[in-house]
XYZ file of C-alpha atoms in Angstrom:
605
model
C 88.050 -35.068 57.193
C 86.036 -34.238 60.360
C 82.021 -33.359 59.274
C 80.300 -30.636 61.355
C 77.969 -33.742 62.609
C 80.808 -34.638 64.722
C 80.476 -32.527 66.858
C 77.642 -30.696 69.060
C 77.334 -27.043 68.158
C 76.973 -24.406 71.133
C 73.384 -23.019 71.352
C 73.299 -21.428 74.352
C 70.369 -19.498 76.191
C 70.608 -16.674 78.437
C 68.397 -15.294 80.938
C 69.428 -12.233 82.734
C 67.710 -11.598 86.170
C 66.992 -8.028 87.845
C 69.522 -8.775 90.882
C 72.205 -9.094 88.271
C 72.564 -13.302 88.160
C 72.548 -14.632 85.115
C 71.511 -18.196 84.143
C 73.117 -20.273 81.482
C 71.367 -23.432 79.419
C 71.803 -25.143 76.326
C 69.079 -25.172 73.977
C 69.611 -28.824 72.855
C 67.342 -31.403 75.100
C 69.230 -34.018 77.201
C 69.144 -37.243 75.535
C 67.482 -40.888 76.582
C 68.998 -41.591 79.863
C 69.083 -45.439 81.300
C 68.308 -46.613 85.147
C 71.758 -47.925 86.311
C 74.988 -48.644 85.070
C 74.068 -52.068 84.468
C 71.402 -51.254 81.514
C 75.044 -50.356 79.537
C 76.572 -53.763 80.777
C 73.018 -55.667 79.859
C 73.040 -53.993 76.338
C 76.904 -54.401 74.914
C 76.683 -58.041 76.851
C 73.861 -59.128 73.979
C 75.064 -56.393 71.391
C 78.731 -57.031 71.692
C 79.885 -59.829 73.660
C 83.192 -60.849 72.547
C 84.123 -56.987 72.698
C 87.422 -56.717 75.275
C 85.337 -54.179 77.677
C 88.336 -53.867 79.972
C 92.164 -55.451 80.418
C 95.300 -55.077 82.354
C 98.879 -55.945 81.852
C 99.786 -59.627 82.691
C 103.138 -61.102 81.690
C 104.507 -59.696 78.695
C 100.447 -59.121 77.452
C 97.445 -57.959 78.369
C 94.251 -60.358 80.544
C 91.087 -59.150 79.001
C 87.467 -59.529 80.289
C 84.871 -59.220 77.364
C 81.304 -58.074 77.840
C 79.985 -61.810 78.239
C 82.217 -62.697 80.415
C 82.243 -59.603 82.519
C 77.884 -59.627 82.621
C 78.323 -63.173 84.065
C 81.556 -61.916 86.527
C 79.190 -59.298 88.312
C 76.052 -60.981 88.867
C 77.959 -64.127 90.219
C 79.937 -61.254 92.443
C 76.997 -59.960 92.852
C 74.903 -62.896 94.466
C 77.813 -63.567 96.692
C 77.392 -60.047 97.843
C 73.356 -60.999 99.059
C 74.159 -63.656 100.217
C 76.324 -61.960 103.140
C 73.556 -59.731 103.546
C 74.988 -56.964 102.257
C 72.778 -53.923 100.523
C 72.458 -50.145 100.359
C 73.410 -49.775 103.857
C 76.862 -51.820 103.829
C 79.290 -49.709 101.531
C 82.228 -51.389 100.206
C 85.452 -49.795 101.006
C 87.689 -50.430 97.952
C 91.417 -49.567 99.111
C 93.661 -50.431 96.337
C 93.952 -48.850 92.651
C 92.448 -49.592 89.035
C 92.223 -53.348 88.143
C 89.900 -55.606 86.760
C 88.237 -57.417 89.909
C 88.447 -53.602 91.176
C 85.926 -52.761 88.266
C 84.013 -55.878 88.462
C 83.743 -55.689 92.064
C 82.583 -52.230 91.401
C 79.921 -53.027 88.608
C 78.843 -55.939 91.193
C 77.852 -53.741 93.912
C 75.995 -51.423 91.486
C 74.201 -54.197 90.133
C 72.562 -54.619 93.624
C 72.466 -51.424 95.492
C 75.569 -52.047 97.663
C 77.455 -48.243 97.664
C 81.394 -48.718 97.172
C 83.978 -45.878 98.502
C 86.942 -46.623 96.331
C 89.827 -44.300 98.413
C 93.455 -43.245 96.813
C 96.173 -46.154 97.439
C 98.614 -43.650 98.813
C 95.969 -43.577 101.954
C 96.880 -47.340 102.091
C 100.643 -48.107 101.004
C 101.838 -44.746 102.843
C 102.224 -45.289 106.781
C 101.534 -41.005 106.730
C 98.667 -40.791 104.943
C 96.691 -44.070 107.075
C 94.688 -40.839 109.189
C 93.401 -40.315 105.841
C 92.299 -43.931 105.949
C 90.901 -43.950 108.875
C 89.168 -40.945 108.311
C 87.348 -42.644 105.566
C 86.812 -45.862 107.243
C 84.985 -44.151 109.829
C 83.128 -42.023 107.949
C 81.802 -44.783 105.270
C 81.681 -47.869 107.580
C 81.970 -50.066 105.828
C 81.082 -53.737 105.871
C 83.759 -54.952 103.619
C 87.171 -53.717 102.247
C 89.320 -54.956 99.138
C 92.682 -54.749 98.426
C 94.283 -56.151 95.118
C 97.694 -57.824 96.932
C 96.966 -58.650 100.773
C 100.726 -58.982 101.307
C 101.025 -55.143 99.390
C 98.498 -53.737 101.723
C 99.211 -55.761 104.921
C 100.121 -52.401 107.042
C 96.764 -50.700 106.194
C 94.797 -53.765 106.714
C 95.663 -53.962 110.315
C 94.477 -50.556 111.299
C 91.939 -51.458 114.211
C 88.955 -49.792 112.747
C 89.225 -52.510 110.136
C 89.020 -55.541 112.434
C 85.241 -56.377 111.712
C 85.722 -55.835 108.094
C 85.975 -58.809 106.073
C 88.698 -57.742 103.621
C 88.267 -59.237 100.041
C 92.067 -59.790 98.107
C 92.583 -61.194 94.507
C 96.148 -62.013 96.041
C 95.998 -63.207 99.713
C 99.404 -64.296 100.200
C 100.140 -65.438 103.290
C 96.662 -63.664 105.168
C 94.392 -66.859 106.458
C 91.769 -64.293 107.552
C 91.459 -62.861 104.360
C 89.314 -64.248 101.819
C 89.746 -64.250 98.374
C 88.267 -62.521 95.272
C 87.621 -65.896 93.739
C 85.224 -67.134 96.151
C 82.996 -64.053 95.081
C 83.236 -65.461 91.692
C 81.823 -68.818 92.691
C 78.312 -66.882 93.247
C 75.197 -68.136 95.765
C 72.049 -69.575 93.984
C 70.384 -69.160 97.251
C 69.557 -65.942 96.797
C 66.966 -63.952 94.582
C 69.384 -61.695 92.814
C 67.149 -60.420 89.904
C 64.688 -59.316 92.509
C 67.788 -57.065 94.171
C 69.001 -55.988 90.818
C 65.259 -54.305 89.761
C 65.018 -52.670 93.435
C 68.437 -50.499 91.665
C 67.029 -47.537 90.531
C 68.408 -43.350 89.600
C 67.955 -42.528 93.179
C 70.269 -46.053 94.142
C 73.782 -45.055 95.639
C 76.549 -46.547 93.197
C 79.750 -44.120 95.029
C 80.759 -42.431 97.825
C 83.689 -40.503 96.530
C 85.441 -38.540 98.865
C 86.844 -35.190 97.728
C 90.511 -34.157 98.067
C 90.655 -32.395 101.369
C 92.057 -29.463 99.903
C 90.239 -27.073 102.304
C 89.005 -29.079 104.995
C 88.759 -32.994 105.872
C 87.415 -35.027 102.637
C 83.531 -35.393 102.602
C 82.057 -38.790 101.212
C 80.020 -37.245 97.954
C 77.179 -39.106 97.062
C 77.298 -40.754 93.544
C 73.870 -41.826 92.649
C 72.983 -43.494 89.326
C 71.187 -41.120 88.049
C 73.978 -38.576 88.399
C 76.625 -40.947 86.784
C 74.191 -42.423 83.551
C 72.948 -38.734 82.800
C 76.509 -37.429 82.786
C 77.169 -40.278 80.136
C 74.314 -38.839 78.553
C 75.466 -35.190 78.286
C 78.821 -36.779 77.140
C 77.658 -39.165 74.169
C 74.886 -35.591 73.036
C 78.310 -33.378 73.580
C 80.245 -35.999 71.494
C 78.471 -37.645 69.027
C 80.992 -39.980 67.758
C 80.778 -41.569 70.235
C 77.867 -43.667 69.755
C 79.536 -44.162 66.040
C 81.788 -46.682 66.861
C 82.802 -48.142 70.034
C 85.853 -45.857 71.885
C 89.088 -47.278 73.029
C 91.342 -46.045 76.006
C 94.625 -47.198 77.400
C 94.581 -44.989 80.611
C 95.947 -44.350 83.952
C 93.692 -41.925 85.598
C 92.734 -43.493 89.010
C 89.266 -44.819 89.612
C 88.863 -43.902 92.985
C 88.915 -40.018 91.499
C 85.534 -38.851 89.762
C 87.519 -38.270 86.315
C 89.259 -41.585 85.429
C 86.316 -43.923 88.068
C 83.137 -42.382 86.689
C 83.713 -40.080 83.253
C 86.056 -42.703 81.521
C 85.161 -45.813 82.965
C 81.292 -45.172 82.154
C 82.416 -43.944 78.736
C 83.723 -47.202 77.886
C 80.508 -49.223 79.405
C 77.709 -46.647 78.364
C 79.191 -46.840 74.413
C 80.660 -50.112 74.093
C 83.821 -49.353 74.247
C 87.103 -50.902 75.680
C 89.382 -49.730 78.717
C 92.949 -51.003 78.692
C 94.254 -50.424 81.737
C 97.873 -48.377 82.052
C 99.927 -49.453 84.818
C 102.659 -46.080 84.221
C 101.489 -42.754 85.017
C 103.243 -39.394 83.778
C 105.977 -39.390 86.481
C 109.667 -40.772 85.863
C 110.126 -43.912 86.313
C 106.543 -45.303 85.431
C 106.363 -42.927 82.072
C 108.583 -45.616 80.643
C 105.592 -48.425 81.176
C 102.812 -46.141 79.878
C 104.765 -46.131 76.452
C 105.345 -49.772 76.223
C 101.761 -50.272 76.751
C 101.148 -47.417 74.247
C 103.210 -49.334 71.993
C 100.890 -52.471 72.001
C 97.922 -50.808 72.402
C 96.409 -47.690 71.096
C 92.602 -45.344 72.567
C 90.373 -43.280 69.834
C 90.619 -41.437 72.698
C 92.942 -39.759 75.204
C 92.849 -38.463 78.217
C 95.612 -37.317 80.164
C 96.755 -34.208 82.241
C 99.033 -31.078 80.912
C 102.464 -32.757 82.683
C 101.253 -36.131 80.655
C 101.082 -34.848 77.449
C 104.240 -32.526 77.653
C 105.871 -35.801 78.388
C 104.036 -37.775 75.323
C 104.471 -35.314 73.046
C 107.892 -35.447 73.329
C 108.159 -39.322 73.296
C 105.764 -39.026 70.023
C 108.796 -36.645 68.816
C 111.493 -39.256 68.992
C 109.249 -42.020 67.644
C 107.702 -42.549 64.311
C 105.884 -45.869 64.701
C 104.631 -44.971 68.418
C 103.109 -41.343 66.514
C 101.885 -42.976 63.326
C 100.014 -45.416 66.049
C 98.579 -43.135 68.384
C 97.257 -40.805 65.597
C 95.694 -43.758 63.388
C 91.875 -44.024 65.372
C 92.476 -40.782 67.370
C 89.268 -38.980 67.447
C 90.152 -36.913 70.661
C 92.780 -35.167 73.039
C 91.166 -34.211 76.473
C 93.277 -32.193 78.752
C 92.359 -32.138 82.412
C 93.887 -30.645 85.851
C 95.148 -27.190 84.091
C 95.075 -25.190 81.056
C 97.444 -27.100 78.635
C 100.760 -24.899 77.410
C 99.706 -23.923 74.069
C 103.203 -24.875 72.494
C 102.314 -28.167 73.621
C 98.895 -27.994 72.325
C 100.170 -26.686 68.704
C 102.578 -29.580 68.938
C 99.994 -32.100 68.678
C 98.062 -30.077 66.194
C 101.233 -29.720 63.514
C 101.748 -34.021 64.375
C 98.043 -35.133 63.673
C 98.178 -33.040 60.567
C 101.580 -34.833 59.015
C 100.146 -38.412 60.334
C 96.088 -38.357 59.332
C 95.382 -35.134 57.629
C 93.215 -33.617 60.535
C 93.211 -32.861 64.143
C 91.238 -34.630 66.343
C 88.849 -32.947 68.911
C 91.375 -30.806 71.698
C 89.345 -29.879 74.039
C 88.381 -29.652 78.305
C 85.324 -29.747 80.337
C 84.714 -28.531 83.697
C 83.061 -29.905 86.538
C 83.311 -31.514 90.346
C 82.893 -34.547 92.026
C 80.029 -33.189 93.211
C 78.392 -32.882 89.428
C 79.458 -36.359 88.243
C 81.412 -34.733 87.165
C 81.340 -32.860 83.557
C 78.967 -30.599 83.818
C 80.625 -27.684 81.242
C 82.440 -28.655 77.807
C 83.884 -27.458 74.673
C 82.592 -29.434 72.081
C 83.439 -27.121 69.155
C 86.742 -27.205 67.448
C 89.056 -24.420 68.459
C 92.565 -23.576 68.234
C 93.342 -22.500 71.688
C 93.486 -23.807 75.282
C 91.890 -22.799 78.203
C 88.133 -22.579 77.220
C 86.110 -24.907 79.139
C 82.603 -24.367 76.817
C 79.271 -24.249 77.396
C 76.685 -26.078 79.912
C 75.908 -29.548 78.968
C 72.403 -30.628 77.824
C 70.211 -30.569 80.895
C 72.560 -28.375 82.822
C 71.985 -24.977 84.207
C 74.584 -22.552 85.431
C 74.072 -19.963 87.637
C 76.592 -16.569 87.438
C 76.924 -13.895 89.809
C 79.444 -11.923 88.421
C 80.953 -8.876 90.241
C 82.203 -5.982 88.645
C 84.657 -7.060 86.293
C 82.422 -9.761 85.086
C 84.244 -12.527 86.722
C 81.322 -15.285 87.518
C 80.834 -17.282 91.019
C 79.401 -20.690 89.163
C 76.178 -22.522 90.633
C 74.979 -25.538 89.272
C 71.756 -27.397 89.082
C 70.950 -30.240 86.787
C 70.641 -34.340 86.754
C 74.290 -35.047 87.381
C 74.778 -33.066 90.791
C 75.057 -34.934 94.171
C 71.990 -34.955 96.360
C 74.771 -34.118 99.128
C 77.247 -35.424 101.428
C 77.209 -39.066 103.038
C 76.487 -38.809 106.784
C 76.508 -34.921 106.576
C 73.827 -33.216 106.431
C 75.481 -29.892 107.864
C 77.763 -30.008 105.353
C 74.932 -31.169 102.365
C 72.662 -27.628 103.627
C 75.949 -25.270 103.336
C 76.653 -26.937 99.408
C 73.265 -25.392 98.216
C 71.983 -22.245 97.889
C 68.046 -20.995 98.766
C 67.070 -22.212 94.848
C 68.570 -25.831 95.020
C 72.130 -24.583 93.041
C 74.985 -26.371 93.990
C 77.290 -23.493 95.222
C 80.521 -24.865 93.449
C 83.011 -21.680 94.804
C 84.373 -21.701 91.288
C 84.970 -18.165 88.992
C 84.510 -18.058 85.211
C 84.773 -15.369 82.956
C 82.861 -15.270 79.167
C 85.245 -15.572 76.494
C 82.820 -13.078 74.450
C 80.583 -11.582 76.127
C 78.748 -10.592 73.283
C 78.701 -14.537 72.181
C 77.675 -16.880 74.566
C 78.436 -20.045 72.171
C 82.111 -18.961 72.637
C 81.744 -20.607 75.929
C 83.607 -19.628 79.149
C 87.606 -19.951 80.861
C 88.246 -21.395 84.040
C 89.233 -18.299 86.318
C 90.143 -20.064 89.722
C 88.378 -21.034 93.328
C 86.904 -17.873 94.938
C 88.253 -19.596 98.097
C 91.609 -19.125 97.028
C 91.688 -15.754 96.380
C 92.650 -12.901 98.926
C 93.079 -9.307 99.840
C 96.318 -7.424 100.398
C 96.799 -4.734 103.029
C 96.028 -2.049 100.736
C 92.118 -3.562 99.728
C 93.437 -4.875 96.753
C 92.064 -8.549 95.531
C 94.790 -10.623 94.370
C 93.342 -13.473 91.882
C 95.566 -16.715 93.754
C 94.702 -19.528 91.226
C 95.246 -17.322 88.027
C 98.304 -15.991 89.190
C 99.848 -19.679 90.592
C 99.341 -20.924 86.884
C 101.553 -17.303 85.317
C 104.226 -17.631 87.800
C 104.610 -21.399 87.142
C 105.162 -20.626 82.928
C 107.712 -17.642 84.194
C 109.246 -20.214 86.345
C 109.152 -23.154 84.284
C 111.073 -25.992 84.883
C 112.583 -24.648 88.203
C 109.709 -24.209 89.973
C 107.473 -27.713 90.644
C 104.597 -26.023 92.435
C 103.747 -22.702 93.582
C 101.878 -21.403 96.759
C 100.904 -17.414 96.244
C 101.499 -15.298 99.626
C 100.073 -11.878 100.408
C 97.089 -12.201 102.192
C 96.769 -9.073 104.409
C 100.465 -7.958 103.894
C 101.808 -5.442 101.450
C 102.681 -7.565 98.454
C 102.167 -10.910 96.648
C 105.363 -13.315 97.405
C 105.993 -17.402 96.542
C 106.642 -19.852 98.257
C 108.668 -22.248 95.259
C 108.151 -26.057 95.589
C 111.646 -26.895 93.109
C 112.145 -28.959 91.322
C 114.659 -31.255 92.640
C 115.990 -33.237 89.784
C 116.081 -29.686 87.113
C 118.525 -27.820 90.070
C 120.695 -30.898 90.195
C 120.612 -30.741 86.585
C 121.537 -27.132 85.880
C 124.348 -27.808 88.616
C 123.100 -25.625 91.154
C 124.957 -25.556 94.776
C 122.167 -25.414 97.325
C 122.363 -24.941 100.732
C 119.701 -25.875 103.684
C 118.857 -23.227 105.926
C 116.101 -24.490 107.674
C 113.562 -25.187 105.034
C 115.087 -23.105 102.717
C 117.440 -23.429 99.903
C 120.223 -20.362 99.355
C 121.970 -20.418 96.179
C 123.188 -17.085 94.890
C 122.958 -18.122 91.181
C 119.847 -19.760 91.369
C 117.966 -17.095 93.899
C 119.705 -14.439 90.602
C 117.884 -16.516 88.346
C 114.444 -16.189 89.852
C 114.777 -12.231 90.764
C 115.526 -11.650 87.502
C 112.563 -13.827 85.836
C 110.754 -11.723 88.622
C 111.798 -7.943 87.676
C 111.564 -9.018 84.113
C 107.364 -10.268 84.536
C 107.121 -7.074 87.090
C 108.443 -4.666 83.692
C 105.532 -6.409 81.778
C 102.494 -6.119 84.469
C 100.990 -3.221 86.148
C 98.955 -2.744 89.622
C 99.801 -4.549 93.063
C 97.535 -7.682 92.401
C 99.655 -9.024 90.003
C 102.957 -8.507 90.397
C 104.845 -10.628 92.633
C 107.513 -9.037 94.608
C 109.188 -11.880 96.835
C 109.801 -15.268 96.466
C 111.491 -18.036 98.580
C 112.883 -21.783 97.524
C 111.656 -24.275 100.044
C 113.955 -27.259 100.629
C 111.916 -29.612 101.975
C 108.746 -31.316 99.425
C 105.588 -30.978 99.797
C 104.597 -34.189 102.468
C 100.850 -36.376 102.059
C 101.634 -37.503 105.825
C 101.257 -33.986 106.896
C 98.532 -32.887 104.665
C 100.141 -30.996 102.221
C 99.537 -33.030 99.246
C 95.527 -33.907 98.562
C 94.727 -37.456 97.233
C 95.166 -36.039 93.620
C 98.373 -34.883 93.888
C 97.954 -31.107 94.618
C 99.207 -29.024 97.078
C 96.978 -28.217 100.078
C 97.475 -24.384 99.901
C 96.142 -23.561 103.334
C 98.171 -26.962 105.002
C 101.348 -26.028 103.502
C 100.791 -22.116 104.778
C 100.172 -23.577 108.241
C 102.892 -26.100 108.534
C 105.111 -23.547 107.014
C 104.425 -20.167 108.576
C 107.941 -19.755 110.084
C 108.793 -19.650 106.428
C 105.762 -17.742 105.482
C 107.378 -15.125 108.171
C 110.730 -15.251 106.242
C 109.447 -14.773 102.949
C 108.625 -11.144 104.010
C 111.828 -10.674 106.004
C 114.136 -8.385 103.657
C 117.236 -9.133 105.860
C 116.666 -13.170 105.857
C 119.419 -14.463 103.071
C 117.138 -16.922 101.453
C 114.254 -14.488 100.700
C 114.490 -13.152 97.028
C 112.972 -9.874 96.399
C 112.464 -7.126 93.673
């Protein structure tokens, strides 16, 4: 069974100031924290060097790069990269998804100072989203780009802004002018590359991640190595089993996001550990590949968002030799993205207790891009979801709460950006007069009598708005109600109201459920008009409305919108959510409809 050394206790320390803020630290000190990235690589290269550090799929098994082999990978990579003079002013513009000459191309650059921008695929493979790519060429300029498959990303590479790139592919296909990843590999002795790699220090520029665009154009966030090798830090004191024996992921999260790029792949290299990658992700058609890698390959850890585990849960369900695998060496279940449905959360409980005898760690964290990102974490056991914990070891929070004791969250600490690449307008704005980085995120105590109980998640401040009558209507908490009350119609939700008279929906379906449940739908104009399935929602409506009081939380209108949400027009960020203020705009002859009584496709209570 599970000892109380396996995990980090909360110890929390307040200080409450006279203008009401209050700050937030843990009493535990921050542990040893290394240079750069390649200290971990260095270490497990001596320590462990037949250990797989990371693999992908090839054929019917899996090519794996151990730590040796991977040490002696990058600095060749490396040398070739000096030898083209490239350094801390020529970024790397990495265009294609997680692979392993992605990573070691990645681990290369760090190893030397070079900054790489690794940018969502969609930007690349969908002809709609290449103003994205553009936007992030010119932005970074960079000196050279990689793509895994030339031929794959042929479209993208002949955007004009990349014609003085020279564009690195492991496959080049038919491409003359492209050259490929294995001439990195063959490395340049001409060039004094343990002199580059000591010039790498905390201050050194490993990333510029951009962030989702959600509000406004993506910025290029600054990764420096402090920020990522003191978030490893806060992770291993958080976690202490960790540094017991080396972890083990098979995971799809992408790398060009701070999540799956910097928390799990420098989880794997700061402890040893070994990365298989997954080529599925939790969306039909590619679920069906995450299982059969599942099925030859298992993590003591997993990471994964709500939608993923509702869908492995219920795989684990139908298979006994996939759940009596995936249990054996599980020593965690991270949820990330949203609160996870507590049925599915008890689900895994009542499993790991019939396979092992105990449940491993469930648990979240909180944090940004901008802090490296986790930054808040709940590294006591609990039986619930939706608590993100306590700051980290060598964080401190900032709270200005208002009058209900919701709390704006600041953030100052070792693992938060320095700012935003090229942007110093935009760098000034992100901090406030004391050097907190003003995140525009609301928490509220889960005890505020206990501190060590930690803190929930309570939505952007950005996102919420006023109605007519002066009343604040709390978006993000709301979204995540209606889409449980609507569940499995509704896909994605967009709340409504802002300076009108009530709170109203605009329903993202979902396609494939209405088809299921037979509905007849009819077009009109960007909106669907069923009778049965527009008598379905109003009554899931009138029967939430019976069950909540006051005008910020009852919803009183709703409409089904035909047409998805589209990346080419902006609606959809690089992670997969909805744009709320892109969709309002491209949709506000909808938005107009919604709160039309006499239009047939608006449902209302």
């Amino acid at each position: 069974m599970r000892r109380t050394s396996d995990f980090l206790a909360h110890s929390i320390a307040r200080e409450d100031r006279a203008d009401g803020t209050i700050l937030l630290r843990s009493k535990h000190p921050l542990g040893p924290v290394v240079k750069s990235s390649s200290d971990w690589l260095h270490k497990w290269a001596v320590k462990s060097p037949n250990q797989t550090f990371v693999a992908e799929r090839s054929g019917a098994g899996w090519r794996k790069e151990n730590y040796a082999a991977t040490l002696q990978k990058v600095r060749a990579v490396a040398s070739s990269l000096l030898a083209r003079g490239m350094g801390p002013e020529t970024p790397i513009l990495i265009m294609s998804g997680n692979g392993i000459d992605h990573g070691i191309l990645s681990l290369a650059a760090q190893y030397v100072g070079v900054p790489t921008a690794p940018v969502a695929e969609q930007y690349s493979l969908i002809r709609g989203a290449h103003d994205r790519l553009r936007h992030a060429i010119e932005l970074v300029g960079p000196k050279m780009a990689y793509v895994s498959d030339a031929e794959q990303y042929g479209e993208a590479l002949s955007i004009e802004v990349l014609n003085s790139v020279e564009v690195i592919a492991s496959r080049t296909g038919s491409y003359s002018a492209v050259t490929s990843f294995e001439d990195l590999l063959f490395g340049d002795n001409g060039v004094d590359l343990d002199d580059a790699h000591s010039k790498v220090g905390p201050d050194s520029i490993a990333k510029i991640l951009m962030t989702s665009g959600s509000t406004s154009a993506p910025k290029g966030v600054i990764t420096t190595q402090r920020m990522m090798c003191a978030n490893q830090t806060m992770l291993a004191d958080a976690l202490p089993f960790l540094r017991e024996r080396p972890p083990r992921i098979v995971d799809w999260l992408p790398w060009n996001h701070v999540f799956g790029g910097s928390h799990n792949f420098n989880m794997m290299l700061a402890n040893g550990g070994s990365l298989f990658i997954d080529d599925g992700k939790p969306v039909k058609g590619l679920f069906e590949r995450t299982l059969e890698n599942l099925a030859m390959e298992t993590g003591t850890l997993s990471f994964n968002v709500p939608v993923g585990y509702a869908m492995l849960l219920g795989a684990l369900q139908s298979d006994i030799d996939l759940r009596q695998r995936f249990f054996r060496d599980l020593d965690l279940i991270f949820y990330a993205g949203a609160s996870l449905p507590q049925d599915i959360w008890s689900g895994f409980e009542q499993m790991a207790m019939e396979m092992k005898g105990e449940i491993p760690l469930m648990t979240t964290s909180w944090g940004l891009t901008e802090t490296a990102p986790a930054t808040m974490m709940q590294s006591e056991p609990i039986n619930r979801s939706g608590v993100v914990g306590v700051p980290m070891n060598g964080v401190t929070l900032k709270l200005i709460p208002d009058e209900e004791m919701r709390c704006e969250v600041r953030v100052k600490g070792p693992n938060v950006t320095p700012g935003y690449f090229k942007d110093p307008k935009k760098t000034d704005q992100a901090f406030d007069d004391e050097g907190f980085l003003i995140t525009g995120d609301a928490m509220l105590f889960v005890d505020p009598r206990d501190l060590d109980k930690g803190m929930m998640f309570d939505g952007r401040i950005s996102e919420d708005f006023k109605l007519l009558t002066g009343t604040w209507v709390r978006a993000a908490q709301l979204r995540m109600d209606m889409l449980t009350w609507l569940a499995p119609i509704a896909n994605d939700i967009v709340v409504t109201g802002a300076d009108r008279n009530q709170i109203g929906l605009l329903i993202f379906p979902d396609q494939e459920e209405l088809t299921l449940q037979g509905y007849e739908l009819i077009d009109d104009n960007g909106a669907y008009r069923c009778d049965l399935l527009q008598g379905e929602i109003r009554r899931r409506l009138a029967e939430r409305a019976s069950k909540v009081s006051g005008s910020s939380t009852r919803v009183a209108r709703a409409i089904i919108l035909s047409k998805p949400a589209s990346m080419s027009d902006g609606e959809i960020t690089a992670k997969g959510n909805l744009n709320f203020r892109k969709v309002l705009t491209e949709r506000q002859r909808l938005l107009e409809r919604l709160y039309d009584d006499a239009d047939p496709a608006t449902i209302n209570i």
